[in-house]
Amino acid sequence: MSTATATATAPAAPAAPKMRTPIESGVPDNKQYMHPTMLKNYGNWKWHDRPRPGVLHHVSHSGDEIWTVRAGTQRQMDVYTIRKLCDIGDQFADGHVRFTIRSNIEFMVADEAKVAPLIEALTSSGFPVGGTGNSVSMIAHTQGWLHCDIPGTDASGAVKALMDDLYEEFIKEEMPNRVHLSTSCCEINCGGQADIAIIVQHTKPPKINHDLVANACERPAVVARCPVAAIRPAMVNGKPSLEIDEKKCMCCGACYPPCPPMQINDPEHTKLAIWVGGKNSNARGKPVFMKMVASGLPNNPPRWPEVSAMVKKILYTYKNDARSWERVSDWIERIGWPRFFEKCDLPFTKYLIDDWRGSRSTLNASTHIRF
Ligand code: SF4
């Protein structure tokens, strides 16, 4: 047999194994969604201004200009509302919209002639235009009854009721500085620092359903979850369960997510508290933690009138008393906490005193990276 014949009949080498492609689950590249004018001028903006409340105007070194129109929505949106907003985006903003960190919706327009018709289309469809500069921006909120598995209140409902009252403050820029409000439907998970925040307040320890704990909860994980070491394993009615030292429990609700049989939500004892003076940014001053100034307000759906009245009392005292450019935290720092309580006509009670010493060494109070 010749060498050439042997080569022709040799079996083909096995194909190299196909490598598994990694699943990309991070944040997608935002440039693929950007308005073409923004993409073209990315990082090349010369100056910007606000021609009216709710409209930002950016001018590039290339001479290109773009107008951003900001609108508010009813927070939890159905598919019909989202389609309506998308249709408006298709008609006036070349099909590009984005949401801000506080869930305002923004439409980008490269043609100034389209700005007024876009504003008219939004307002006539019930979406107020505003939320820029020294206004009350959309209220950030946690998921509430629709999505969250541990909500003590419907944060989005409380926000809708309050924004209905603060409509004028959204469409005008008449506050001393920008005002960020937020609502949290539990005490421990989502939420952040805000100028004025509405936060759920549990006022009694969890009530344990001992029949369910062994099947539903990983007990060591629940014990480890408690920040004040108030939970211990226990045998109850012959079944492995948990028990709470109620003298230690500070009613935070951290044990409820990993162990739903430790029910802490309660129509009577779950209340709402108001916190003020928080700030996430480093602008003009360091970030500041909020402090509780009103506690035990009724959790009163569907309009939460007591909570809205309290927020408005604090907000309008700030509006009338603060100097230009003072955020709520700057204002309070200047006048002092005793004057804040006097001016807002709020009682200072023992429930506002933070006596949890663990916070001094465990809470991270700066934005510096630690190693
Ligand atoms: Fe501990 Fe908070 Fe649960 Fe009380 S509510 S037992 S403090 S985790």
mmCIF file of C-alpha atoms and ligand atoms in Angstrom:
data_model
loop_
_atom_site.group_PDB
_atom_site.id
_atom_site.type_symbol
_atom_site.label_atom_id
_atom_site.label_comp_id
_atom_site.label_asym_id
_atom_site.label_seq_id
_atom_site.Cartn_x
_atom_site.Cartn_y
_atom_site.Cartn_z
ATOM 1 C CA MET A 1 0.000 0.000 0.000
ATOM 2 C CA SER A 2 1.369 3.409 -0.952
ATOM 3 C CA THR A 3 1.787 6.208 1.591
ATOM 4 C CA ALA A 4 -0.719 8.417 -0.336
ATOM 5 C CA THR A 5 -3.464 5.725 -0.059
ATOM 6 C CA ALA A 6 -2.823 5.299 3.705
ATOM 7 C CA THR A 7 -3.204 9.057 4.279
ATOM 8 C CA ALA A 8 -6.473 9.242 2.299
ATOM 9 C CA THR A 9 -8.173 6.510 4.367
ATOM 10 C CA ALA A 10 -7.025 7.649 7.877
ATOM 11 C CA PRO A 11 -9.946 8.536 10.194
ATOM 12 C CA ALA A 12 -10.599 12.287 10.687
ATOM 13 C CA ALA A 13 -9.280 13.802 13.911
ATOM 14 C CA PRO A 14 -12.090 14.404 16.475
ATOM 15 C CA ALA A 15 -13.420 17.976 16.461
ATOM 16 C CA ALA A 16 -12.217 20.149 19.327
ATOM 17 C CA PRO A 17 -14.857 20.213 22.119
ATOM 18 C CA LYS A 18 -17.038 23.320 21.930
ATOM 19 C CA MET A 19 -16.424 25.510 24.963
ATOM 20 C CA ARG A 20 -19.423 26.481 26.981
ATOM 21 C CA THR A 21 -20.216 30.190 26.514
ATOM 22 C CA PRO A 22 -20.492 31.940 29.876
ATOM 23 C CA ILE A 23 -23.890 33.406 30.658
ATOM 24 C CA GLU A 24 -23.597 37.166 30.846
ATOM 25 C CA SER A 25 -25.881 38.159 33.696
ATOM 26 C CA GLY A 26 -24.487 41.571 34.600
ATOM 27 C CA VAL A 27 -25.840 44.962 33.674
ATOM 28 C CA PRO A 28 -26.146 45.276 29.861
ATOM 29 C CA ASP A 29 -24.061 47.868 28.033
ATOM 30 C CA ASN A 30 -26.194 51.020 28.217
ATOM 31 C CA LYS A 31 -24.794 52.476 24.984
ATOM 32 C CA GLN A 32 -26.883 50.119 22.863
ATOM 33 C CA TYR A 33 -30.046 51.824 24.209
ATOM 34 C CA MET A 34 -28.833 55.418 24.098
ATOM 35 C CA HIS A 35 -30.356 58.128 21.962
ATOM 36 C CA PRO A 36 -28.035 58.538 18.905
ATOM 37 C CA THR A 37 -27.276 62.177 19.752
ATOM 38 C CA MET A 38 -26.238 61.202 23.279
ATOM 39 C CA LEU A 39 -24.124 58.345 21.973
ATOM 40 C CA LYS A 40 -22.400 60.584 19.438
ATOM 41 C CA ASN A 41 -21.569 63.188 22.088
ATOM 42 C CA TYR A 42 -20.832 60.825 24.969
ATOM 43 C CA GLY A 43 -18.395 62.516 27.364
ATOM 44 C CA ASN A 44 -18.235 65.628 25.183
ATOM 45 C CA TRP A 45 -20.871 67.914 26.719
ATOM 46 C CA LYS A 46 -19.996 71.583 27.076
ATOM 47 C CA TRP A 47 -22.760 73.020 29.239
ATOM 48 C CA HIS A 48 -26.356 72.428 30.297
ATOM 49 C CA ASP A 49 -29.280 74.355 31.761
ATOM 50 C CA ARG A 50 -32.953 73.926 32.628
ATOM 51 C CA PRO A 51 -35.200 76.012 30.336
ATOM 52 C CA ARG A 52 -38.247 75.164 32.517
ATOM 53 C CA PRO A 53 -39.134 72.733 35.318
ATOM 54 C CA GLY A 54 -38.977 69.178 33.987
ATOM 55 C CA VAL A 55 -36.727 69.943 30.997
ATOM 56 C CA LEU A 56 -32.935 69.589 30.852
ATOM 57 C CA HIS A 57 -30.999 71.061 27.917
ATOM 58 C CA HIS A 58 -27.486 69.805 27.088
ATOM 59 C CA VAL A 59 -25.150 71.383 24.528
ATOM 60 C CA SER A 60 -22.136 69.498 23.180
ATOM 61 C CA HIS A 61 -18.715 70.755 22.065
ATOM 62 C CA SER A 62 -19.758 69.516 18.607
ATOM 63 C CA GLY A 63 -22.687 71.964 18.611
ATOM 64 C CA ASP A 64 -25.315 69.224 18.984
ATOM 65 C CA GLU A 65 -28.110 69.876 21.462
ATOM 66 C CA ILE A 66 -30.508 67.552 23.262
ATOM 67 C CA TRP A 67 -33.520 68.205 25.472
ATOM 68 C CA THR A 68 -34.553 65.732 28.184
ATOM 69 C CA VAL A 69 -38.183 65.897 29.321
ATOM 70 C CA ARG A 70 -38.832 64.322 32.735
ATOM 71 C CA ALA A 71 -42.277 63.067 33.781
ATOM 72 C CA GLY A 72 -43.848 61.359 36.754
ATOM 73 C CA THR A 73 -46.028 58.262 36.671
ATOM 74 C CA GLN A 74 -48.416 56.538 39.056
ATOM 75 C CA ARG A 75 -45.521 54.271 40.216
ATOM 76 C CA GLN A 76 -46.864 50.709 39.745
ATOM 77 C CA MET A 77 -47.733 50.694 36.044
ATOM 78 C CA ASP A 78 -49.969 48.356 34.062
ATOM 79 C CA VAL A 79 -49.030 47.256 30.569
ATOM 80 C CA TYR A 80 -51.476 49.707 28.936
ATOM 81 C CA THR A 81 -49.830 52.671 30.666
ATOM 82 C CA ILE A 82 -46.372 51.458 29.672
ATOM 83 C CA ARG A 83 -47.537 51.083 26.054
ATOM 84 C CA LYS A 84 -48.956 54.616 26.151
ATOM 85 C CA LEU A 85 -45.604 55.973 27.400
ATOM 86 C CA CYS A 86 -43.754 53.970 24.728
ATOM 87 C CA ASP A 87 -46.080 55.326 22.011
ATOM 88 C CA ILE A 88 -45.308 58.875 23.192
ATOM 89 C CA GLY A 89 -41.587 57.974 23.100
ATOM 90 C CA ASP A 90 -41.919 56.607 19.560
ATOM 91 C CA GLN A 91 -43.787 59.682 18.372
ATOM 92 C CA PHE A 92 -41.610 62.419 19.898
ATOM 93 C CA ALA A 93 -38.332 60.955 21.186
ATOM 94 C CA ASP A 94 -37.080 58.653 18.416
ATOM 95 C CA GLY A 95 -38.136 55.625 20.486
ATOM 96 C CA HIS A 96 -35.777 56.301 23.411
ATOM 97 C CA VAL A 97 -36.794 56.552 27.069
ATOM 98 C CA ARG A 98 -34.981 55.924 30.324
ATOM 99 C CA PHE A 99 -35.854 55.806 34.006
ATOM 100 C CA THR A 100 -33.970 57.790 36.641
ATOM 101 C CA ILE A 101 -32.828 56.441 39.983
ATOM 102 C CA ARG A 102 -36.056 57.814 41.521
ATOM 103 C CA SER A 103 -38.204 56.269 38.763
ATOM 104 C CA ASN A 104 -38.972 59.418 36.824
ATOM 105 C CA ILE A 105 -39.359 58.593 33.127
ATOM 106 C CA GLU A 106 -37.265 60.701 30.724
ATOM 107 C CA PHE A 107 -37.670 61.298 26.983
ATOM 108 C CA MET A 108 -34.701 62.572 24.960
ATOM 109 C CA VAL A 109 -35.392 64.922 22.027
ATOM 110 C CA ALA A 110 -32.783 66.242 19.558
ATOM 111 C CA ASP A 111 -35.208 68.671 17.903
ATOM 112 C CA GLU A 112 -36.315 71.663 20.000
ATOM 113 C CA ALA A 113 -39.564 71.929 18.015
ATOM 114 C CA LYS A 114 -40.685 68.610 19.508
ATOM 115 C CA VAL A 115 -40.261 69.635 23.156
ATOM 116 C CA ALA A 116 -43.540 71.563 23.583
ATOM 117 C CA PRO A 117 -45.678 68.928 21.749
ATOM 118 C CA LEU A 118 -44.054 66.199 23.876
ATOM 119 C CA ILE A 119 -44.899 68.085 27.089
ATOM 120 C CA GLU A 120 -48.454 68.572 25.844
ATOM 121 C CA ALA A 121 -48.782 64.855 24.976
ATOM 122 C CA LEU A 122 -47.513 63.832 28.419
ATOM 123 C CA THR A 123 -49.621 66.241 30.469
ATOM 124 C CA SER A 124 -52.800 65.591 28.464
ATOM 125 C CA SER A 125 -52.270 61.861 29.109
ATOM 126 C CA GLY A 126 -52.005 62.481 32.864
ATOM 127 C CA PHE A 127 -48.216 62.411 33.315
ATOM 128 C CA PRO A 128 -46.964 65.592 35.040
ATOM 129 C CA VAL A 129 -43.724 67.081 33.730
ATOM 130 C CA GLY A 130 -41.311 68.183 36.461
ATOM 131 C CA GLY A 131 -39.053 66.663 39.106
ATOM 132 C CA THR A 132 -35.897 68.582 38.133
ATOM 133 C CA GLY A 133 -33.764 70.990 40.164
ATOM 134 C CA ASN A 134 -35.148 72.227 43.471
ATOM 135 C CA SER A 135 -38.454 70.372 43.223
ATOM 136 C CA VAL A 136 -39.852 67.325 45.003
ATOM 137 C CA SER A 137 -38.760 64.525 42.687
ATOM 138 C CA MET A 138 -40.720 61.278 42.318
ATOM 139 C CA ILE A 139 -40.825 59.424 45.629
ATOM 140 C CA ALA A 140 -38.667 56.303 45.633
ATOM 141 C CA HIS A 141 -40.393 53.316 47.184
ATOM 142 C CA THR A 142 -39.950 49.635 47.853
ATOM 143 C CA GLN A 143 -42.106 46.931 46.324
ATOM 144 C CA GLY A 144 -45.118 46.833 48.650
ATOM 145 C CA TRP A 145 -47.953 44.361 48.445
ATOM 146 C CA LEU A 146 -47.549 43.698 44.715
ATOM 147 C CA HIS A 147 -44.045 42.172 44.658
ATOM 148 C CA CYS A 148 -42.425 41.965 48.100
ATOM 149 C CA ASP A 149 -42.668 38.824 50.251
ATOM 150 C CA ILE A 150 -42.358 40.617 53.613
ATOM 151 C CA PRO A 151 -44.123 43.985 53.268
ATOM 152 C CA GLY A 152 -45.621 45.619 56.329
ATOM 153 C CA THR A 153 -47.338 48.263 54.211
ATOM 154 C CA ASP A 154 -47.986 49.033 50.557
ATOM 155 C CA ALA A 155 -45.177 51.507 49.933
ATOM 156 C CA SER A 156 -46.311 52.298 46.394
ATOM 157 C CA GLY A 157 -49.846 53.067 47.617
ATOM 158 C CA ALA A 158 -48.614 55.433 50.336
ATOM 159 C CA VAL A 159 -46.423 57.128 47.697
ATOM 160 C CA LYS A 160 -49.277 57.527 45.209
ATOM 161 C CA ALA A 161 -51.453 59.141 47.899
ATOM 162 C CA LEU A 162 -48.661 61.532 48.907
ATOM 163 C CA MET A 163 -47.655 62.444 45.341
ATOM 164 C CA ASP A 164 -51.269 63.343 44.583
ATOM 165 C CA ASP A 165 -50.956 65.928 47.392
ATOM 166 C CA LEU A 166 -47.506 67.111 46.282
ATOM 167 C CA TYR A 167 -48.346 67.465 42.588
ATOM 168 C CA GLU A 168 -47.595 71.219 42.565
ATOM 169 C CA GLU A 169 -44.205 70.672 44.210
ATOM 170 C CA PHE A 170 -43.283 68.213 41.435
ATOM 171 C CA ILE A 171 -44.140 70.499 38.528
ATOM 172 C CA LYS A 172 -42.562 73.626 40.093
ATOM 173 C CA GLU A 173 -39.039 74.301 41.338
ATOM 174 C CA GLU A 174 -39.846 76.188 44.529
ATOM 175 C CA MET A 175 -38.068 74.219 47.249
ATOM 176 C CA PRO A 176 -34.802 75.505 48.827
ATOM 177 C CA ASN A 177 -32.962 72.586 47.197
ATOM 178 C CA ARG A 178 -33.946 69.241 45.685
ATOM 179 C CA VAL A 179 -36.068 67.094 47.967
ATOM 180 C CA HIS A 180 -35.840 63.309 47.847
ATOM 181 C CA LEU A 181 -38.616 61.387 49.589
ATOM 182 C CA SER A 182 -38.858 57.624 49.999
ATOM 183 C CA THR A 183 -41.099 54.951 51.474
ATOM 184 C CA SER A 184 -40.005 51.512 52.706
ATOM 185 C CA CYS A 185 -42.424 48.666 53.304
ATOM 186 C CA CYS A 186 -40.176 46.897 55.851
ATOM 187 C CA GLU A 187 -37.501 48.014 58.290
ATOM 188 C CA ILE A 188 -34.547 46.057 57.005
ATOM 189 C CA ASN A 189 -34.199 45.452 53.263
ATOM 190 C CA CYS A 190 -34.706 47.966 50.451
ATOM 191 C CA GLY A 191 -34.796 51.688 50.968
ATOM 192 C CA GLY A 192 -32.057 54.240 51.391
ATOM 193 C CA GLN A 193 -31.340 57.661 52.746
ATOM 194 C CA ALA A 194 -33.825 60.414 51.898
ATOM 195 C CA ASP A 195 -34.577 63.977 52.977
ATOM 196 C CA ILE A 196 -37.872 62.691 54.367
ATOM 197 C CA ALA A 197 -38.640 58.967 54.538
ATOM 198 C CA ILE A 198 -41.684 56.934 55.528
ATOM 199 C CA ILE A 199 -40.587 53.609 57.011
ATOM 200 C CA VAL A 200 -42.513 50.694 58.474
ATOM 201 C CA GLN A 201 -42.126 50.289 62.211
ATOM 202 C CA HIS A 202 -42.913 46.960 63.889
ATOM 203 C CA THR A 203 -43.871 47.391 67.504
ATOM 204 C CA LYS A 204 -44.056 43.832 68.805
ATOM 205 C CA PRO A 205 -41.823 40.730 68.502
ATOM 206 C CA PRO A 206 -42.683 38.072 65.886
ATOM 207 C CA LYS A 207 -45.386 35.515 66.675
ATOM 208 C CA ILE A 208 -44.042 32.017 65.941
ATOM 209 C CA ASN A 209 -46.118 29.251 64.351
ATOM 210 C CA HIS A 210 -44.195 26.322 65.871
ATOM 211 C CA ASP A 211 -45.920 23.724 63.668
ATOM 212 C CA LEU A 212 -44.280 25.160 60.545
ATOM 213 C CA VAL A 213 -40.760 26.155 61.664
ATOM 214 C CA ALA A 214 -39.138 22.707 61.247
ATOM 215 C CA ASN A 215 -40.335 22.372 57.645
ATOM 216 C CA ALA A 216 -40.009 25.968 56.459
ATOM 217 C CA CYS A 217 -36.919 27.403 58.160
ATOM 218 C CA GLU A 218 -33.223 26.644 58.296
ATOM 219 C CA ARG A 219 -32.915 27.278 62.007
ATOM 220 C CA PRO A 220 -29.154 28.109 62.250
ATOM 221 C CA ALA A 221 -29.570 30.701 59.476
ATOM 222 C CA VAL A 222 -32.474 32.299 61.341
ATOM 223 C CA VAL A 223 -30.534 32.368 64.626
ATOM 224 C CA ALA A 224 -27.588 33.997 62.821
ATOM 225 C CA ARG A 225 -29.865 36.588 61.237
ATOM 226 C CA CYS A 226 -30.872 38.264 64.497
ATOM 227 C CA PRO A 227 -28.677 41.353 65.134
ATOM 228 C CA VAL A 228 -29.204 41.223 68.909
ATOM 229 C CA ALA A 229 -28.912 37.432 69.409
ATOM 230 C CA ALA A 230 -32.491 37.143 70.662
ATOM 231 C CA ILE A 231 -33.322 33.850 68.862
ATOM 232 C CA ARG A 232 -32.430 30.370 70.158
ATOM 233 C CA PRO A 233 -33.265 26.860 68.942
ATOM 234 C CA ALA A 234 -35.944 25.157 71.030
ATOM 235 C CA MET A 235 -38.093 22.003 71.054
ATOM 236 C CA VAL A 236 -41.789 22.924 71.187
ATOM 237 C CA ASN A 237 -44.480 20.212 71.389
ATOM 238 C CA GLY A 238 -41.821 17.648 70.439
ATOM 239 C CA LYS A 239 -40.849 19.497 67.251
ATOM 240 C CA PRO A 240 -37.669 21.446 66.509
ATOM 241 C CA SER A 241 -38.531 25.144 66.575
ATOM 242 C CA LEU A 242 -37.206 28.503 67.748
ATOM 243 C CA GLU A 243 -37.849 30.819 70.669
ATOM 244 C CA ILE A 244 -37.351 34.555 71.122
ATOM 245 C CA ASP A 245 -36.026 36.401 74.133
ATOM 246 C CA GLU A 246 -38.593 39.202 73.920
ATOM 247 C CA LYS A 247 -36.616 41.451 76.271
ATOM 248 C CA LYS A 248 -33.780 41.549 73.723
ATOM 249 C CA CYS A 249 -35.913 41.670 70.556
ATOM 250 C CA MET A 250 -35.994 45.129 68.962
ATOM 251 C CA CYS A 251 -38.797 44.188 66.518
ATOM 252 C CA CYS A 252 -36.663 44.698 63.401
ATOM 253 C CA GLY A 253 -38.280 41.881 61.404
ATOM 254 C CA ALA A 254 -34.957 40.491 60.081
ATOM 255 C CA CYS A 255 -35.959 36.941 61.078
ATOM 256 C CA TYR A 256 -39.209 37.040 59.088
ATOM 257 C CA PRO A 257 -37.762 36.762 55.502
ATOM 258 C CA PRO A 258 -35.768 33.546 56.133
ATOM 259 C CA CYS A 259 -38.529 32.131 58.334
ATOM 260 C CA PRO A 260 -42.088 33.166 57.360
ATOM 261 C CA PRO A 261 -43.623 31.286 60.342
ATOM 262 C CA MET A 262 -42.077 34.085 62.493
ATOM 263 C CA GLN A 263 -44.904 36.407 61.484
ATOM 264 C CA ILE A 264 -44.229 40.032 62.442
ATOM 265 C CA ASN A 265 -46.677 41.959 60.222
ATOM 266 C CA ASP A 266 -49.802 42.782 62.110
ATOM 267 C CA PRO A 267 -52.709 45.082 61.168
ATOM 268 C CA GLU A 268 -52.750 46.657 64.606
ATOM 269 C CA HIS A 269 -49.093 46.721 65.685
ATOM 270 C CA THR A 270 -47.343 47.464 62.369
ATOM 271 C CA LYS A 271 -46.996 51.255 62.289
ATOM 272 C CA LEU A 272 -45.240 53.849 60.187
ATOM 273 C CA ALA A 273 -42.454 56.188 61.263
ATOM 274 C CA ILE A 274 -41.050 59.348 59.657
ATOM 275 C CA TRP A 275 -37.285 59.805 59.336
ATOM 276 C CA VAL A 276 -35.588 63.000 58.103
ATOM 277 C CA GLY A 277 -32.242 64.460 57.060
ATOM 278 C CA GLY A 278 -30.720 61.576 55.067
ATOM 279 C CA LYS A 279 -28.529 62.120 52.031
ATOM 280 C CA ASN A 280 -26.616 59.665 49.812
ATOM 281 C CA SER A 281 -24.511 62.128 47.859
ATOM 282 C CA ASN A 282 -21.148 63.717 48.654
ATOM 283 C CA ALA A 283 -22.253 67.071 47.148
ATOM 284 C CA ARG A 284 -21.394 70.034 49.423
ATOM 285 C CA GLY A 285 -21.250 67.736 52.460
ATOM 286 C CA LYS A 286 -20.730 64.141 53.464
ATOM 287 C CA PRO A 287 -23.541 61.564 53.235
ATOM 288 C CA VAL A 288 -25.835 61.680 56.265
ATOM 289 C CA PHE A 289 -27.992 59.073 57.971
ATOM 290 C CA MET A 290 -31.665 59.854 58.532
ATOM 291 C CA LYS A 291 -33.044 60.168 62.052
ATOM 292 C CA MET A 292 -36.509 59.204 63.267
ATOM 293 C CA VAL A 293 -38.696 62.197 64.199
ATOM 294 C CA ALA A 294 -42.212 60.718 64.393
ATOM 295 C CA SER A 295 -43.232 57.203 65.341
ATOM 296 C CA GLY A 296 -46.327 55.072 65.733
ATOM 297 C CA LEU A 297 -48.351 56.611 62.878
ATOM 298 C CA PRO A 298 -51.271 54.439 61.770
ATOM 299 C CA ASN A 299 -50.730 52.118 58.802
ATOM 300 C CA ASN A 300 -53.957 53.277 57.248
ATOM 301 C CA PRO A 301 -54.616 52.249 53.593
ATOM 302 C CA PRO A 302 -55.742 53.147 51.007
ATOM 303 C CA ARG A 303 -54.662 56.814 51.421
ATOM 304 C CA TRP A 304 -52.572 56.907 54.655
ATOM 305 C CA PRO A 305 -53.856 60.437 55.536
ATOM 306 C CA GLU A 306 -51.997 60.701 58.874
ATOM 307 C CA VAL A 307 -48.681 59.904 57.213
ATOM 308 C CA SER A 308 -49.225 62.358 54.341
ATOM 309 C CA ALA A 309 -50.188 65.104 56.826
ATOM 310 C CA MET A 310 -47.000 64.542 58.842
ATOM 311 C CA VAL A 311 -44.735 64.568 55.762
ATOM 312 C CA LYS A 312 -46.372 67.756 54.464
ATOM 313 C CA LYS A 313 -45.993 69.455 57.858
ATOM 314 C CA ILE A 314 -42.230 68.801 57.846
ATOM 315 C CA LEU A 315 -41.827 69.545 54.127
ATOM 316 C CA TYR A 316 -43.575 72.931 54.235
ATOM 317 C CA THR A 317 -41.774 73.976 57.425
ATOM 318 C CA TYR A 318 -38.510 73.239 55.583
ATOM 319 C CA LYS A 319 -39.733 75.120 52.490
ATOM 320 C CA ASN A 320 -40.606 78.225 54.518
ATOM 321 C CA ASP A 321 -37.615 78.213 56.863
ATOM 322 C CA ALA A 322 -34.574 76.855 54.998
ATOM 323 C CA ARG A 323 -32.126 79.046 53.105
ATOM 324 C CA SER A 324 -31.428 78.632 49.403
ATOM 325 C CA TRP A 325 -29.441 75.485 48.616
ATOM 326 C CA GLU A 326 -29.941 73.953 52.067
ATOM 327 C CA ARG A 327 -30.971 70.303 51.915
ATOM 328 C CA VAL A 328 -33.133 69.148 54.824
ATOM 329 C CA SER A 329 -30.018 67.865 56.652
ATOM 330 C CA ASP A 330 -28.210 71.222 56.183
ATOM 331 C CA TRP A 331 -31.234 73.102 57.481
ATOM 332 C CA ILE A 332 -31.511 70.935 60.593
ATOM 333 C CA GLU A 333 -27.784 71.157 61.231
ATOM 334 C CA ARG A 334 -27.993 74.969 61.129
ATOM 335 C CA ILE A 335 -31.032 75.392 63.369
ATOM 336 C CA GLY A 336 -30.370 72.369 65.629
ATOM 337 C CA TRP A 337 -32.620 69.423 66.450
ATOM 338 C CA PRO A 338 -34.512 71.144 69.349
ATOM 339 C CA ARG A 339 -35.525 74.005 67.015
ATOM 340 C CA PHE A 340 -36.469 71.495 64.318
ATOM 341 C CA PHE A 341 -38.964 69.826 66.674
ATOM 342 C CA GLU A 342 -40.295 73.229 67.777
ATOM 343 C CA LYS A 343 -40.685 74.617 64.282
ATOM 344 C CA CYS A 344 -42.370 71.465 62.969
ATOM 345 C CA ASP A 345 -44.553 71.249 66.081
ATOM 346 C CA LEU A 346 -43.518 67.648 66.704
ATOM 347 C CA PRO A 347 -43.431 66.046 70.159
ATOM 348 C CA PHE A 348 -40.049 64.554 71.152
ATOM 349 C CA THR A 349 -40.807 61.212 72.794
ATOM 350 C CA LYS A 350 -38.755 58.391 74.288
ATOM 351 C CA TYR A 351 -39.518 56.321 71.161
ATOM 352 C CA LEU A 352 -37.199 58.541 69.124
ATOM 353 C CA ILE A 353 -34.092 57.792 71.184
ATOM 354 C CA ASP A 354 -31.714 55.314 69.560
ATOM 355 C CA ASP A 355 -30.379 53.241 72.441
ATOM 356 C CA TRP A 356 -29.025 50.323 70.410
ATOM 357 C CA ARG A 357 -25.298 50.468 71.234
ATOM 358 C CA GLY A 358 -24.381 47.850 68.612
ATOM 359 C CA SER A 359 -24.916 50.418 65.868
ATOM 360 C CA ARG A 360 -21.877 52.416 66.945
ATOM 361 C CA SER A 361 -19.396 49.760 65.862
ATOM 362 C CA THR A 362 -21.286 47.820 63.216
ATOM 363 C CA LEU A 363 -23.024 50.315 60.911
ATOM 364 C CA ASN A 364 -20.982 51.639 58.016
ATOM 365 C CA ALA A 365 -21.361 55.412 58.193
ATOM 366 C CA SER A 366 -19.080 56.531 55.374
ATOM 367 C CA THR A 367 -18.761 56.014 51.625
ATOM 368 C CA HIS A 368 -15.056 55.074 51.845
ATOM 369 C CA ILE A 369 -14.093 51.628 50.613
ATOM 370 C CA ARG A 370 -12.797 49.426 53.400
ATOM 371 C CA PHE A 371 -10.405 46.477 53.078
HETATM 372 FE FE1 SF4 B 1 -34.198 39.352 66.345
HETATM 373 FE FE2 SF4 B 1 -35.293 41.278 64.846
HETATM 374 FE FE3 SF4 B 1 -36.410 38.840 64.906
HETATM 375 FE FE4 SF4 B 1 -36.529 40.422 67.059
HETATM 376 S S1 SF4 B 1 -37.481 40.809 65.076
HETATM 377 S S2 SF4 B 1 -36.034 38.267 67.035
HETATM 378 S S3 SF4 B 1 -34.534 41.485 66.947
HETATM 379 S S4 SF4 B 1 -34.377 39.370 64.104
#
